[in-house]
Amino acid sequence: MTQPLRIGVLGSGSGSNCEAIMDACARGAVPAQVVVVLSDIADAFILERARRRGIPSAFIGQSRFKTKLELELEAHLVALLREARVELVALAGYMRVVKQPLLEAFAGRIVNIHPSLLPSFPGLKSWEQALNYGAKVAGVTVHFVNEGVDTGPIILQEAAPILPGDTAESLHQRIHAVEHKLYPEAIRLIAEERLRIVGRRVDVVR
Ligand code: GAR
């Protein structure tokens, strides 16, 4: 038997995606385990979700910036991930742009979930962007992380309809439901070593 893939989750908010990943691992649907949960926000609920399951978690420290981390802080983050012997970093509602120290340390081993069908609506509150744009279809993307913002090779995507009368909240809820299924599924493919990256394209093999 191979060992479960060791995942480190980074998040800034509620952590419902982290919960979906931890659930899928716990019920054996994904051959992986979340070994550490880290947050850039001291009181983020994602940390509480980890604590409730007895999974090590930590606030990585106060940053002066909003959209990135100081180099030292990101180096500290890398040290914590290494200490936990993390093999895959999963960004789950992590609202900072990942910089070189982390990208270098986990090259090709960082994934993100984004609440739109990329390349449409990158950036913040993508469901709201889609709604305000008048799009009829929204969705979810799981992708590898590169040096750009929401630009890495796409692993899985799934659409979610935008319905008449939708508010930002109702649409985000529908998107969340898709996310909670799609993220564990993408991680399962990685844990089973079933992905091959060819340029920008990610093929599922076997
Ligand atoms: C999710 O919808 C995720 O896709 C989004 O933040 C939410 C976090 O929810 N991420 C981004 O917008 C990243 N640019 P969660 O904390 O309940 O998982």
Coordinates of N, CA, C and O in Angstrom, one line a residue, residues 114-124 126-127 129-131 133 135 137 150:
H114 N -10.9 28.0 -8.0 CA -11.3 29.3 -8.3 C -12.8 29.3 -8.7 O -13.2 28.4 -9.5
P115 N -13.6 30.2 -8.2 CA -15.0 30.2 -8.4 C -15.5 30.8 -9.7 O -16.4 31.6 -9.7
S116 N -14.9 30.4 -10.8 CA -15.4 30.8 -12.2 C -14.8 29.8 -13.2 O -13.9 29.0 -12.8
L117 N -15.3 29.9 -14.4 CA -14.7 29.1 -15.5 C -13.6 29.9 -16.1 O -13.8 30.7 -17.0
L118 N -12.4 29.7 -15.6 CA -11.2 30.5 -16.1 C -11.0 30.1 -17.5 O -11.3 29.0 -18.0
P119 N -10.5 31.1 -18.4 CA -10.0 32.4 -18.0 C -11.0 33.5 -17.8 O -10.6 34.6 -17.6
S120 N -12.3 33.2 -17.8 CA -13.2 34.2 -17.4 C -13.2 34.6 -15.9 O -13.1 33.6 -15.1
F121 N -13.3 35.8 -15.6 CA -13.5 36.3 -14.3 C -12.4 35.8 -13.3 O -12.7 35.2 -12.3
P122 N -11.1 36.1 -13.6 CA -10.1 35.9 -12.6 C -10.3 36.9 -11.5 O -11.1 37.8 -11.6
G123 N -9.5 36.8 -10.4 CA -9.5 37.8 -9.3 C -10.5 37.5 -8.3 O -10.8 36.4 -8.0
L124 N -11.0 38.6 -7.7 CA -11.8 38.5 -6.5 C -13.3 38.4 -6.8 O -13.8 38.9 -7.9
S126 N -15.5 36.3 -8.0 CA -15.7 36.0 -9.4 C -17.2 35.7 -9.7 O -17.7 35.9 -10.8
W127 N -17.9 35.1 -8.7 CA -19.3 34.8 -8.9 C -20.1 36.1 -9.1 O -21.0 36.2 -9.9
Q129 N -18.7 38.9 -10.2 CA -18.3 39.5 -11.5 C -19.2 38.8 -12.6 O -19.7 39.5 -13.5
A130 N -19.4 37.5 -12.5 CA -20.2 36.8 -13.6 C -21.6 37.3 -13.6 O -22.2 37.5 -14.6
L131 N -22.2 37.4 -12.4 CA -23.6 37.9 -12.2 C -23.7 39.3 -12.8 O -24.6 39.6 -13.6
Y133 N -21.9 40.8 -14.9 CA -21.6 40.8 -16.4 C -22.8 40.4 -17.2 O -22.9 40.7 -18.4
A135 N -23.6 37.1 -17.4 CA -23.3 35.8 -17.9 C -24.5 34.8 -17.5 O -25.2 35.0 -16.5
V137 N -23.8 31.4 -17.5 CA -23.2 30.2 -16.9 C -22.0 30.7 -16.1 O -21.2 31.5 -16.5
D150 N -4.4 33.2 -11.1 CA -5.4 32.3 -11.7 C -5.1 31.9 -13.1 O -6.1 31.9 -14.0

